[in-house]
């Protein structure tokens, strides 16, 4: 491969990585704020139709502020692995922008991101249970008091995390080999 073509490809990686790092930064800031706004300001309409609660066919009703705050907390708990994943991706893309593409740190960041995906697949069922407990706290004795939502999407996210974990492992081995080979030159 010519040096010019390599330079063009590296410049593209740097440019795209900078943009993706900025997107991850924005998402890290906006996601918690959006979740809180969703749960507190729009609790009457949104929470009753939330996918985790849709099967309960809840009536649309205003929630007391305390229940809305508990719902926000439940949604934030479920979002934590995703936020961790965005943090790791942000750091990964910053490293790519700095030229650390096949580096041990990049492999570690990718491994941590894959672990966050696997945790996300588990956090959604936990979040659905916590959300239902928050919303149904004052439900009549004969009504539902909790719901657990598990989907094939959750399983897919866990499997995708496993695949990326193996790719990160291979990437780490390749980086270690490159470091070893550089020592011989």
mmCIF file of C-alpha atoms in Angstrom:
data_model
loop_
_atom_site.group_PDB
_atom_site.id
_atom_site.type_symbol
_atom_site.label_atom_id
_atom_site.label_comp_id
_atom_site.label_asym_id
_atom_site.label_seq_id
_atom_site.Cartn_x
_atom_site.Cartn_y
_atom_site.Cartn_z
ATOM 1 C CA UNK A 1 0.000 0.000 0.000
ATOM 2 C CA UNK A 2 1.375 3.407 -0.902
ATOM 3 C CA UNK A 3 2.256 5.921 1.786
ATOM 4 C CA UNK A 4 -0.225 8.417 0.319
ATOM 5 C CA UNK A 5 -3.102 5.949 0.501
ATOM 6 C CA UNK A 6 -2.160 5.046 4.071
ATOM 7 C CA UNK A 7 -2.069 8.749 5.017
ATOM 8 C CA UNK A 8 -5.538 9.308 3.485
ATOM 9 C CA UNK A 9 -6.970 6.332 5.377
ATOM 10 C CA UNK A 10 -5.448 7.469 8.657
ATOM 11 C CA UNK A 11 -6.826 10.975 8.142
ATOM 12 C CA UNK A 12 -10.286 9.486 7.568
ATOM 13 C CA UNK A 13 -10.026 7.377 10.737
ATOM 14 C CA UNK A 14 -8.995 10.467 12.715
ATOM 15 C CA UNK A 15 -11.820 12.599 11.282
ATOM 16 C CA UNK A 16 -14.546 9.994 11.850
ATOM 17 C CA UNK A 17 -13.200 9.115 15.302
ATOM 18 C CA UNK A 18 -13.265 12.754 16.406
ATOM 19 C CA UNK A 19 -16.877 13.053 15.289
ATOM 20 C CA UNK A 20 -17.891 9.827 16.999
ATOM 21 C CA UNK A 21 -16.141 10.905 20.192
ATOM 22 C CA UNK A 22 -18.148 14.146 20.105
ATOM 23 C CA UNK A 23 -21.367 12.178 19.572
ATOM 24 C CA UNK A 24 -20.562 9.927 22.549
ATOM 25 C CA UNK A 25 -19.856 13.002 24.699
ATOM 26 C CA UNK A 26 -23.211 14.516 23.732
ATOM 27 C CA UNK A 27 -25.027 11.247 24.422
ATOM 28 C CA UNK A 28 -23.329 10.916 27.819
ATOM 29 C CA UNK A 29 -24.672 14.336 28.752
ATOM 30 C CA UNK A 30 -28.114 14.116 27.159
ATOM 31 C CA UNK A 31 -29.125 10.565 28.078
ATOM 32 C CA UNK A 32 -29.505 11.021 31.852
ATOM 33 C CA UNK A 33 -31.221 14.385 31.362
ATOM 34 C CA UNK A 34 -33.585 12.875 28.804
ATOM 35 C CA UNK A 35 -34.432 9.949 31.072
ATOM 36 C CA UNK A 36 -35.234 12.254 33.979
ATOM 37 C CA UNK A 37 -37.335 14.534 31.759
ATOM 38 C CA UNK A 38 -39.141 11.515 30.328
ATOM 39 C CA UNK A 39 -39.957 10.015 33.721
ATOM 40 C CA UNK A 40 -40.830 13.176 35.607
ATOM 41 C CA UNK A 41 -42.267 15.659 33.109
ATOM 42 C CA UNK A 42 -44.121 13.185 30.903
ATOM 43 C CA UNK A 43 -44.909 10.427 33.374
ATOM 44 C CA UNK A 44 -48.651 10.563 32.800
ATOM 45 C CA UNK A 45 -48.511 9.704 29.118
ATOM 46 C CA UNK A 46 -45.146 8.058 28.548
ATOM 47 C CA UNK A 47 -44.699 5.629 31.398
ATOM 48 C CA UNK A 48 -48.076 3.938 30.930
ATOM 49 C CA UNK A 49 -47.101 3.151 27.345
ATOM 50 C CA UNK A 50 -43.446 2.330 28.008
ATOM 51 C CA UNK A 51 -42.546 -0.917 26.203
ATOM 52 C CA UNK A 52 -41.582 -2.585 29.479
ATOM 53 C CA UNK A 53 -45.027 -1.849 30.892
ATOM 54 C CA UNK A 54 -47.210 -2.009 27.769
ATOM 55 C CA UNK A 55 -48.346 -5.565 28.471
ATOM 56 C CA UNK A 56 -49.890 -4.424 31.761
ATOM 57 C CA UNK A 57 -52.308 -2.102 29.928
ATOM 58 C CA UNK A 58 -52.032 0.524 32.631
ATOM 59 C CA UNK A 59 -54.473 3.414 32.675
ATOM 60 C CA UNK A 60 -52.997 6.757 31.738
ATOM 61 C CA UNK A 61 -52.764 8.636 35.020
ATOM 62 C CA UNK A 62 -50.557 11.217 36.637
ATOM 63 C CA UNK A 63 -47.941 9.767 38.955
ATOM 64 C CA UNK A 64 -47.028 11.427 42.224
ATOM 65 C CA UNK A 65 -43.631 13.136 42.043
ATOM 66 C CA UNK A 66 -42.141 10.500 44.350
ATOM 67 C CA UNK A 67 -43.231 7.670 42.012
ATOM 68 C CA UNK A 68 -41.949 9.593 38.984
ATOM 69 C CA UNK A 69 -38.597 10.021 40.729
ATOM 70 C CA UNK A 70 -38.490 6.290 41.487
ATOM 71 C CA UNK A 71 -39.337 5.565 37.854
ATOM 72 C CA UNK A 72 -36.514 7.876 36.742
ATOM 73 C CA UNK A 73 -34.143 6.078 39.118
ATOM 74 C CA UNK A 74 -35.205 2.691 37.728
ATOM 75 C CA UNK A 75 -34.626 3.872 34.156
ATOM 76 C CA UNK A 76 -31.248 5.349 35.096
ATOM 77 C CA UNK A 77 -30.187 2.068 36.718
ATOM 78 C CA UNK A 78 -31.123 0.250 33.516
ATOM 79 C CA UNK A 79 -29.191 2.834 31.476
ATOM 80 C CA UNK A 80 -25.952 2.567 33.491
ATOM 81 C CA UNK A 81 -24.361 -0.189 31.370
ATOM 82 C CA UNK A 82 -25.187 1.786 28.228
ATOM 83 C CA UNK A 83 -23.650 4.924 29.702
ATOM 84 C CA UNK A 84 -20.559 2.942 30.642
ATOM 85 C CA UNK A 85 -20.426 1.638 27.068
ATOM 86 C CA UNK A 86 -20.665 5.172 25.667
ATOM 87 C CA UNK A 87 -17.863 6.247 28.018
ATOM 88 C CA UNK A 88 -15.649 3.429 26.744
ATOM 89 C CA UNK A 89 -16.509 4.148 23.102
ATOM 90 C CA UNK A 90 -15.723 7.816 23.634
ATOM 91 C CA UNK A 91 -12.298 6.884 25.001
ATOM 92 C CA UNK A 92 -11.779 4.336 22.199
ATOM 93 C CA UNK A 93 -12.556 6.920 19.497
ATOM 94 C CA UNK A 94 -10.349 9.506 21.189
ATOM 95 C CA UNK A 95 -7.548 6.949 21.070
ATOM 96 C CA UNK A 96 -8.224 6.250 17.382
ATOM 97 C CA UNK A 97 -8.118 10.008 16.715
ATOM 98 C CA UNK A 98 -4.718 10.096 18.436
ATOM 99 C CA UNK A 99 -3.428 7.282 16.218
ATOM 100 C CA UNK A 100 -3.810 4.411 18.707
ATOM 101 C CA UNK A 101 -5.701 2.032 16.430
ATOM 102 C CA UNK A 102 -4.072 -1.331 17.082
ATOM 103 C CA UNK A 103 -2.897 -0.631 20.606
ATOM 104 C CA UNK A 104 -3.397 -2.594 23.828
ATOM 105 C CA UNK A 105 -5.471 0.302 25.214
ATOM 106 C CA UNK A 106 -7.810 0.101 22.216
ATOM 107 C CA UNK A 107 -8.303 -3.614 22.805
ATOM 108 C CA UNK A 108 -9.045 -2.940 26.502
ATOM 109 C CA UNK A 109 -11.580 -0.231 25.611
ATOM 110 C CA UNK A 110 -13.283 -2.534 23.113
ATOM 111 C CA UNK A 111 -13.334 -5.323 25.714
ATOM 112 C CA UNK A 112 -14.938 -3.010 28.267
ATOM 113 C CA UNK A 113 -17.486 -1.867 25.700
ATOM 114 C CA UNK A 114 -18.370 -5.486 24.945
ATOM 115 C CA UNK A 115 -18.817 -6.124 28.679
ATOM 116 C CA UNK A 116 -21.117 -3.102 28.869
ATOM 117 C CA UNK A 117 -23.208 -4.593 26.053
ATOM 118 C CA UNK A 118 -23.487 -7.866 27.911
ATOM 119 C CA UNK A 119 -24.503 -5.980 31.070
ATOM 120 C CA UNK A 120 -27.066 -3.995 29.046
ATOM 121 C CA UNK A 121 -28.730 -7.212 27.967
ATOM 122 C CA UNK A 122 -29.203 -8.088 31.637
ATOM 123 C CA UNK A 123 -30.021 -4.572 32.851
ATOM 124 C CA UNK A 124 -33.166 -4.200 30.772
ATOM 125 C CA UNK A 125 -35.042 -7.017 32.542
ATOM 126 C CA UNK A 126 -33.841 -5.638 35.882
ATOM 127 C CA UNK A 127 -34.872 -2.140 34.828
ATOM 128 C CA UNK A 128 -38.300 -3.360 33.734
ATOM 129 C CA UNK A 129 -38.876 -4.924 37.127
ATOM 130 C CA UNK A 130 -37.712 -1.790 38.973
ATOM 131 C CA UNK A 131 -39.809 0.446 36.729
ATOM 132 C CA UNK A 132 -42.924 -1.638 37.240
ATOM 133 C CA UNK A 133 -42.386 -1.624 41.008
ATOM 134 C CA UNK A 134 -42.067 2.175 40.959
ATOM 135 C CA UNK A 135 -45.146 2.734 38.795
ATOM 136 C CA UNK A 136 -47.313 0.094 40.490
ATOM 137 C CA UNK A 137 -46.467 1.012 44.095
ATOM 138 C CA UNK A 138 -49.973 2.265 44.794
ATOM 139 C CA UNK A 139 -51.795 -0.297 42.687
ATOM 140 C CA UNK A 140 -54.859 -1.984 44.211
ATOM 141 C CA UNK A 141 -54.247 -5.303 45.969
ATOM 142 C CA UNK A 142 -55.902 -7.274 43.172
ATOM 143 C CA UNK A 143 -53.817 -5.587 40.416
ATOM 144 C CA UNK A 144 -50.319 -6.342 39.174
ATOM 145 C CA UNK A 145 -47.432 -5.275 41.389
ATOM 146 C CA UNK A 146 -44.467 -6.018 39.169
ATOM 147 C CA UNK A 147 -43.526 -7.003 35.654
ATOM 148 C CA UNK A 148 -40.422 -8.510 34.133
ATOM 149 C CA UNK A 149 -39.711 -7.837 30.481
ATOM 150 C CA UNK A 150 -37.265 -10.095 28.661
ATOM 151 C CA UNK A 151 -36.896 -10.015 24.901
ATOM 152 C CA UNK A 152 -34.903 -11.667 22.169
ATOM 153 C CA UNK A 153 -33.331 -8.225 21.695
ATOM 154 C CA UNK A 154 -31.806 -8.563 25.158
ATOM 155 C CA UNK A 155 -30.346 -11.926 24.187
ATOM 156 C CA UNK A 156 -29.042 -10.475 20.919
ATOM 157 C CA UNK A 157 -27.275 -7.643 22.787
ATOM 158 C CA UNK A 158 -25.599 -10.171 25.102
ATOM 159 C CA UNK A 159 -24.505 -12.292 22.113
ATOM 160 C CA UNK A 160 -23.188 -9.220 20.302
ATOM 161 C CA UNK A 161 -21.221 -8.392 23.447
ATOM 162 C CA UNK A 162 -19.733 -11.899 23.455
ATOM 163 C CA UNK A 163 -18.708 -11.590 19.790
ATOM 164 C CA UNK A 164 -17.086 -8.196 20.412
ATOM 165 C CA UNK A 165 -15.363 -9.591 23.487
ATOM 166 C CA UNK A 166 -13.655 -12.234 21.344
ATOM 167 C CA UNK A 167 -12.754 -9.612 18.708
ATOM 168 C CA UNK A 168 -11.242 -7.436 21.450
ATOM 169 C CA UNK A 169 -9.277 -10.429 22.690
ATOM 170 C CA UNK A 170 -7.916 -11.083 19.173
ATOM 171 C CA UNK A 171 -7.163 -7.369 18.777
ATOM 172 C CA UNK A 172 -5.242 -7.396 22.062
ATOM 173 C CA UNK A 173 -3.196 -10.390 20.909
ATOM 174 C CA UNK A 174 -2.459 -8.647 17.594
ATOM 175 C CA UNK A 175 -1.336 -5.496 19.442
ATOM 176 C CA UNK A 176 0.913 -7.563 21.725
ATOM 177 C CA UNK A 177 2.428 -9.312 18.678
ATOM 178 C CA UNK A 178 3.018 -5.967 16.954
ATOM 179 C CA UNK A 179 4.760 -4.633 20.073
ATOM 180 C CA UNK A 180 6.889 -7.770 20.245
ATOM 181 C CA UNK A 181 7.822 -7.540 16.559
ATOM 182 C CA UNK A 182 8.662 -3.844 16.903
ATOM 183 C CA UNK A 183 11.168 -4.808 19.608
ATOM 184 C CA UNK A 184 13.121 -6.943 17.127
ATOM 185 C CA UNK A 185 13.571 -4.186 14.549
#
